[in-house]
Tab-separated table of C-alpha atoms in Angstrom:
chain	number	residue	atom	x	y	z
A	25	MET	CA	150.299	67.112	115.976
A	26	SER	CA	148.751	66.923	119.936
A	27	ILE	CA	149.504	69.730	122.104
A	28	GLU	CA	150.774	67.795	124.500
A	29	LYS	CA	154.065	66.734	122.287
A	30	GLN	CA	154.322	70.716	121.449
A	31	GLU	CA	154.576	71.227	124.835
A	32	THR	CA	157.369	68.679	125.534
A	33	TYR	CA	159.217	69.819	122.535
A	34	ALA	CA	158.609	73.469	124.010
A	35	GLU	CA	160.107	72.115	127.385
A	36	LEU	CA	162.915	70.458	125.653
A	37	GLU	CA	163.992	73.735	124.498
A	38	LEU	CA	163.953	75.813	127.774
A	39	LEU	CA	166.330	72.565	129.508
A	40	LEU	CA	168.457	72.442	127.304
A	41	ARG	CA	168.888	76.333	127.068
A	42	GLN	CA	168.842	76.853	131.057
A	43	LEU	CA	171.817	73.831	131.119
A	44	SER	CA	173.688	75.353	128.527
A	45	VAL	CA	173.860	78.946	129.970
A	46	TRP	CA	174.782	77.009	133.345
A	47	VAL	CA	177.475	75.173	132.038
A	48	LYS	CA	179.036	78.425	129.829
A	49	ALA	CA	178.826	79.966	133.588
A	50	GLU	CA	180.678	77.397	135.504
A	51	GLY	CA	183.062	77.141	132.651
A	52	ARG	CA	183.421	80.769	132.824
A	53	LYS	CA	184.440	80.544	136.424
A	54	VAL	CA	187.850	79.574	135.573
A	55	ILE	CA	188.669	83.187	133.971
A	56	LYS	CA	187.703	84.689	137.170
A	57	GLU	CA	189.325	82.471	139.852
A	58	GLY	CA	192.626	81.462	137.706
A	59	ASN	CA	193.072	86.023	137.866
A	60	TYR	CA	192.874	85.474	133.404
A	61	ASP	CA	193.518	88.963	132.051
A	62	ILE	CA	190.819	88.121	129.553
A	63	THR	CA	187.136	90.040	129.004
A	64	PRO	CA	184.603	87.499	128.109
A	65	SER	CA	184.446	89.412	124.664
A	66	GLN	CA	188.222	88.600	124.141
A	67	PHE	CA	187.864	84.878	125.144
A	68	ASP	CA	184.596	84.157	122.750
A	69	VAL	CA	187.315	85.437	120.012
A	70	LEU	CA	189.627	82.875	121.637
A	71	GLN	CA	187.013	80.442	121.541
A	72	ARG	CA	186.743	80.782	118.302
A	73	ILE	CA	190.259	81.205	116.868
A	74	TYR	CA	190.926	77.463	118.976
A	75	PHE	CA	187.851	75.747	116.858
A	76	GLY	CA	190.103	77.040	113.601
A	77	GLU	CA	188.414	80.553	112.877
A	78	THR	CA	191.088	82.444	112.277
A	79	SER	CA	190.453	84.565	109.506
A	80	MET	CA	189.810	88.533	110.943
A	81	THR	CA	186.214	88.631	108.557
A	82	ASN	CA	185.053	84.967	109.832
A	83	LEU	CA	185.178	86.315	113.194
A	84	ALA	CA	183.626	89.480	112.863
A	85	LEU	CA	181.025	87.541	111.212
A	86	ARG	CA	180.623	85.040	113.533
A	87	LEU	CA	180.336	87.092	116.675
A	88	GLY	CA	178.183	89.792	115.069
A	89	VAL	CA	180.416	93.169	115.512
A	90	ALA	CA	182.507	95.092	112.844
A	91	LYS	CA	185.882	94.024	111.691
A	92	SER	CA	187.269	96.794	113.545
A	93	THR	CA	186.281	94.951	116.781
A	94	ILE	CA	187.568	91.974	116.553
A	95	THR	CA	190.858	93.856	115.406
A	96	GLY	CA	190.817	95.684	118.662
A	97	LEU	CA	190.038	92.710	120.915
A	98	VAL	CA	192.018	90.054	118.458
A	99	GLY	CA	195.224	92.862	119.350
A	100	LYS	CA	194.427	92.505	123.171
A	101	ILE	CA	194.914	89.016	123.603
A	102	LYS	CA	197.481	88.902	121.669
A	103	GLU	CA	199.052	91.515	124.028
A	104	HIS	CA	197.832	89.215	126.564
A	105	GLY	CA	199.987	86.351	125.138
A	106	TYR	CA	197.325	83.975	124.439
A	107	VAL	CA	197.503	83.805	120.351
A	108	SER	CA	200.622	84.998	118.320
A	109	TYR	CA	201.031	85.583	114.828
A	110	SER	CA	203.070	82.766	112.413
A	111	VAL	CA	204.821	83.891	109.283
A	112	CYS	CA	203.934	81.164	106.506
A	113	GLU	CA	206.994	79.429	105.134
A	114	GLU	CA	205.809	79.693	101.545
A	115	ASP	CA	204.905	83.412	101.567
A	116	HIS	CA	206.085	85.457	104.255
A	117	ARG	CA	203.639	87.894	103.596
A	118	VAL	CA	200.951	85.899	105.114
A	119	ARG	CA	200.841	86.066	108.633
A	120	LYS	CA	198.462	83.225	110.532
A	121	LEU	CA	196.814	83.349	113.654
A	122	GLU	CA	197.782	80.913	116.244
A	123	MET	CA	197.052	79.467	119.625
A	124	THR	CA	199.937	80.047	122.512
A	125	PRO	CA	200.661	77.738	124.967
A	126	LYS	CA	198.808	80.390	127.483
A	127	GLY	CA	195.980	80.190	125.400
A	128	LEU	CA	195.591	76.516	124.448
A	129	GLY	CA	196.023	75.915	128.481
A	130	LEU	CA	193.082	78.516	129.588
A	131	ILE	CA	190.490	77.278	126.950
A	132	ARG	CA	191.223	73.603	127.721
A	133	ASP	CA	190.936	74.732	131.634
A	134	VAL	CA	187.406	76.192	130.605
A	135	LEU	CA	186.854	72.818	129.160
A	136	GLU	CA	187.445	70.485	132.036
A	137	ARG	CA	185.918	72.732	134.269
A	138	ARG	CA	182.505	72.421	131.980
A	139	VAL	CA	183.284	68.550	132.091
A	140	GLN	CA	183.823	68.344	135.780
A	141	PHE	CA	180.442	70.233	135.863
A	142	ILE	CA	178.550	67.511	134.007
A	143	ARG	CA	179.996	65.094	136.145
A	144	LYS	CA	178.760	66.413	139.197
A	145	LEU	CA	175.226	66.823	137.377
A	146	PHE	CA	175.465	63.480	135.896
A	147	SER	CA	176.938	61.348	138.856
A	148	THR	CA	173.892	60.888	141.170
A	149	ILE	CA	171.349	59.906	138.032
A	150	ASP	CA	170.977	55.977	137.401
A	151	PRO	CA	174.347	55.116	134.768
A	152	PHE	CA	171.144	53.395	132.710
A	153	LEU	CA	169.035	56.527	132.112
A	154	VAL	CA	172.527	58.527	131.784
A	155	GLU	CA	173.008	56.015	129.102
A	156	GLU	CA	169.573	56.589	127.304
A	157	PHE	CA	170.275	60.194	127.519
A	158	ARG	CA	173.734	59.882	125.991
A	159	LYS	CA	172.202	57.645	122.892
A	160	VAL	CA	169.893	60.760	122.249
A	161	LEU	CA	172.493	63.088	122.244
A	162	ARG	CA	174.010	61.351	119.564
A	163	ILE	CA	171.424	60.262	117.547
A	164	VAL	CA	170.036	64.780	117.480
A	165	ASN	CA	173.860	65.763	116.721
A	166	ASN	CA	174.432	63.172	114.105
A	167	THR	CA	171.028	63.944	113.039
A	168	VAL	CA	171.916	67.894	112.954
A	169	GLN	CA	175.696	67.212	110.816
A	170	ILE	CA	174.488	65.003	108.196
A	171	GLN	CA	171.767	68.035	107.389
A	172	TYR	CA	174.790	70.400	107.307
A	173	GLN	CA	176.967	68.274	105.628
A	174	ASP	CA	173.816	67.970	102.836
A	175	LYS	CA	173.655	71.657	102.604
A	176	GLU	CA	177.275	71.976	102.184
A	177	GLU	CA	177.261	69.418	99.097
A	178	THR	CA	174.468	71.024	98.281
A	179	LYS	CA	176.321	74.541	97.935
A	180	GLU	CA	179.152	72.877	94.989
B	29	MET	CA	186.481	57.408	138.693
B	30	SER	CA	187.276	55.227	135.657
B	31	ILE	CA	188.744	56.144	132.289
B	32	GLU	CA	185.092	55.138	130.916
B	33	LYS	CA	183.198	57.193	133.278
B	34	GLN	CA	185.463	60.026	132.486
B	35	GLU	CA	185.071	59.511	128.722
B	36	THR	CA	181.302	59.656	128.924
B	37	TYR	CA	181.009	63.014	130.544
B	38	ALA	CA	183.593	64.727	128.276
B	39	GLU	CA	181.305	63.420	125.314
B	40	LEU	CA	178.154	64.552	127.148
B	41	GLU	CA	179.787	67.839	127.854
B	42	LEU	CA	180.981	67.961	124.008
B	43	LEU	CA	177.105	66.368	122.330
B	44	LEU	CA	175.629	69.104	124.742
B	45	ARG	CA	177.954	71.554	123.757
B	46	GLN	CA	177.288	71.459	120.305
B	47	LEU	CA	173.540	70.994	120.260
B	48	SER	CA	173.113	74.210	121.994
B	49	VAL	CA	175.602	75.963	119.414
B	50	TRP	CA	173.105	74.423	116.477
B	51	VAL	CA	170.227	75.548	118.705
B	52	LYS	CA	171.370	78.980	118.743
B	53	ALA	CA	172.162	79.481	115.119
B	54	GLU	CA	168.668	78.074	114.085
B	55	GLY	CA	166.967	80.356	116.606
B	56	ARG	CA	168.703	83.602	115.071
B	57	LYS	CA	168.207	82.431	111.851
B	58	VAL	CA	165.011	84.786	112.416
B	59	ILE	CA	166.917	87.749	112.615
B	60	LYS	CA	168.156	87.409	108.797
B	61	GLU	CA	165.484	85.870	107.312
B	62	GLY	CA	162.965	88.642	108.755
B	63	ASN	CA	165.607	91.643	107.674
B	64	TYR	CA	165.232	92.852	111.534
B	65	ASP	CA	168.023	95.381	112.058
B	66	ILE	CA	169.644	93.849	114.812
B	67	THR	CA	173.313	92.860	115.483
B	68	PRO	CA	174.056	89.633	117.212
B	69	SER	CA	175.439	91.961	120.127
B	70	GLN	CA	172.571	94.214	120.508
B	71	PHE	CA	170.233	90.620	120.494
B	72	ASP	CA	172.335	89.470	122.830
B	73	VAL	CA	171.034	92.367	124.904
B	74	LEU	CA	167.773	92.484	124.169
B	75	GLN	CA	167.322	89.002	125.171
B	76	ARG	CA	168.981	89.377	128.913
B	77	ILE	CA	166.550	92.766	129.275
B	78	TYR	CA	163.436	90.018	127.741
B	79	PHE	CA	164.536	87.592	130.598
B	80	GLY	CA	164.785	90.166	133.292
B	81	GLU	CA	167.953	91.890	133.248
B	82	THR	CA	167.139	95.954	133.160
B	83	SER	CA	169.516	97.332	134.845
B	84	MET	CA	173.066	99.125	133.128
B	85	THR	CA	175.772	97.681	135.656
B	86	ASN	CA	174.115	94.336	135.806
B	87	LEU	CA	173.746	94.278	131.629
B	88	ALA	CA	177.649	95.118	131.061
B	89	LEU	CA	178.763	92.415	133.985
B	90	ARG	CA	176.507	89.858	132.535
B	91	LEU	CA	177.857	90.378	128.715
B	92	GLY	CA	181.196	91.350	130.127
B	93	VAL	CA	181.548	94.255	128.149
B	94	ALA	CA	182.016	98.106	129.336
B	95	LYS	CA	179.111	100.122	130.414
B	96	SER	CA	179.750	102.803	127.468
B	97	THR	CA	179.346	99.783	125.058
B	98	ILE	CA	176.097	98.798	126.595
B	99	THR	CA	174.267	102.237	126.671
B	100	GLY	CA	175.643	102.035	122.769
B	101	LEU	CA	173.747	98.957	122.075
B	102	VAL	CA	170.793	99.754	124.222
B	103	GLY	CA	170.766	103.363	122.519
B	104	LYS	CA	170.793	101.444	119.088
B	105	ILE	CA	167.526	98.726	120.104
B	106	LYS	CA	166.016	101.568	121.598
B	107	GLU	CA	166.196	103.466	118.359
B	108	HIS	CA	164.890	100.648	116.134
B	109	GLY	CA	162.060	100.188	118.288
B	110	TYR	CA	162.535	96.978	120.440
B	111	VAL	CA	162.699	98.326	123.763
B	112	SER	CA	161.339	101.896	125.516
B	113	TYR	CA	161.855	103.441	128.448
B	114	SER	CA	159.085	104.030	130.823
B	115	VAL	CA	158.812	106.251	133.650
B	116	CYS	CA	157.620	104.659	137.035
B	117	GLU	CA	155.074	106.323	138.500
B	118	GLU	CA	155.906	106.124	142.079
B	119	ASP	CA	159.045	108.771	141.373
B	120	HIS	CA	159.257	110.423	137.840
B	121	ARG	CA	162.677	110.464	138.309
B	122	VAL	CA	163.251	106.565	138.019
B	123	ARG	CA	163.070	105.344	133.867
B	124	LYS	CA	162.479	101.633	133.718
B	125	LEU	CA	163.757	99.673	130.269
B	126	GLU	CA	160.748	97.879	129.090
B	127	MET	CA	160.329	95.447	125.248
B	128	THR	CA	157.976	96.814	122.675
B	129	PRO	CA	155.570	94.284	121.300
B	130	LYS	CA	158.209	94.496	118.071
B	131	GLY	CA	161.434	93.016	120.860
B	132	LEU	CA	158.712	91.002	122.013
B	133	GLY	CA	157.672	89.952	119.105
B	134	LEU	CA	161.326	89.163	117.629
B	135	ILE	CA	162.358	87.081	120.683
B	136	ARG	CA	159.309	85.238	120.863
B	137	ASP	CA	159.606	84.198	116.839
B	138	VAL	CA	163.127	83.157	117.801
B	139	LEU	CA	162.198	81.071	120.850
B	140	GLU	CA	159.823	79.444	118.494
B	141	ARG	CA	161.997	78.388	115.744
B	142	ARG	CA	164.395	76.813	118.237
B	143	VAL	CA	161.276	74.653	119.759
B	144	GLN	CA	160.302	73.599	116.118
B	145	PHE	CA	164.162	72.623	115.138
B	146	ILE	CA	164.266	70.712	118.412
B	147	ARG	CA	160.987	69.490	117.568
B	148	LYS	CA	162.145	68.182	113.839
B	149	LEU	CA	165.601	66.642	115.619
B	150	PHE	CA	163.564	65.017	118.422
B	151	SER	CA	160.323	63.692	116.181
B	152	THR	CA	162.159	60.866	114.666
B	153	ILE	CA	163.403	59.100	118.081
B	154	ASP	CA	161.546	56.711	119.861
B	155	PRO	CA	159.427	58.459	121.860
B	156	PHE	CA	159.986	56.144	125.061
B	157	LEU	CA	163.814	57.332	124.790
B	158	VAL	CA	162.681	60.948	124.419
B	159	GLU	CA	160.695	60.997	127.897
B	160	GLU	CA	163.603	59.308	129.509
B	161	PHE	CA	165.796	61.967	127.673
B	162	ARG	CA	163.436	64.573	129.369
B	163	LYS	CA	163.722	62.640	132.994
B	164	VAL	CA	166.625	63.129	132.928
B	165	LEU	CA	167.198	66.895	131.458
B	166	ARG	CA	164.420	67.867	134.553
B	167	ILE	CA	166.387	65.927	137.064
B	168	VAL	CA	169.696	67.400	136.034
B	169	ASN	CA	167.732	71.372	135.732
B	170	ASN	CA	166.234	70.669	139.178
B	171	THR	CA	169.914	69.756	140.545
B	172	VAL	CA	171.541	73.233	139.545
B	173	GLN	CA	168.518	74.805	140.406
B	174	ILE	CA	168.805	73.921	144.148
B	175	GLN	CA	172.692	74.419	144.045
B	176	TYR	CA	171.859	77.980	142.879
B	177	GLN	CA	169.210	78.191	145.692
B	178	ASP	CA	171.387	76.803	148.325
B	179	LYS	CA	174.215	79.583	147.447
B	180	GLU	CA	171.689	82.252	147.625
B	181	GLU	CA	170.513	81.434	151.046
B	182	THR	CA	174.025	81.387	152.423
B	183	LYS	CA	174.775	84.489	150.967
B	184	GLU	CA	171.860	86.214	153.641
């Protein structure tokens, strides 16, 4: 591969990484400004639960901390009303972690803040270019999704 | 704003967020595959130190954990030889946190893995489109940088 091309990919990696850091920081402003009683680590856990990860073992794995740490973090966000336990209809011994309206509201506010930030950044750019940008992102995300799916299928 | 445009920004936010999660996961494979003795939380700290954040207070603020937690994490990565303390020439009481060659090697391997992942994803896309994509990313990153700079200047 030519040096020029290699530099292009290195630049893309850097630009994507920086943008992602900024969007994340912007979204998390909601926590501070809304005076939410949740720390960044607790928010990380809440976000994972929102996206469907409810087992303690998987939460610990994904966030790379001890299971006891996760138990503590979940305890805190439960105490502050962001999540709750529901009892399984079929088996009353099974408890399932669920988002409360307060938890859902926070996550949605953060996502909305991120979208508004993206809007502010992209709204001054030539719509044709934005469309090309979206096209590339769609292709790239599709490629990853297909790869992940292949791997999952290979497992079986 | 039209509904269509609002949906475009929501889609861009989602696509950028997903891509960033995948790139991050790909980079961190280096830790597992290289049998590095570092947990994800410890790696988060190492990464911050690599990008110039060496004060315990700022590390705690940035990662949203207690200062005592940071002290523990830094202790672990120091113990495993990823960082070390250097004594300040001017004032021997001042100690500065520094990356060791082992720490630098790990961060660079992770970054390189991310770049190679980006290369794999983008190399099949029409070079003209990739160029347009890079152009948009450059504009967007510039916009954020100018905004951040403005805020910094307003502070003074």
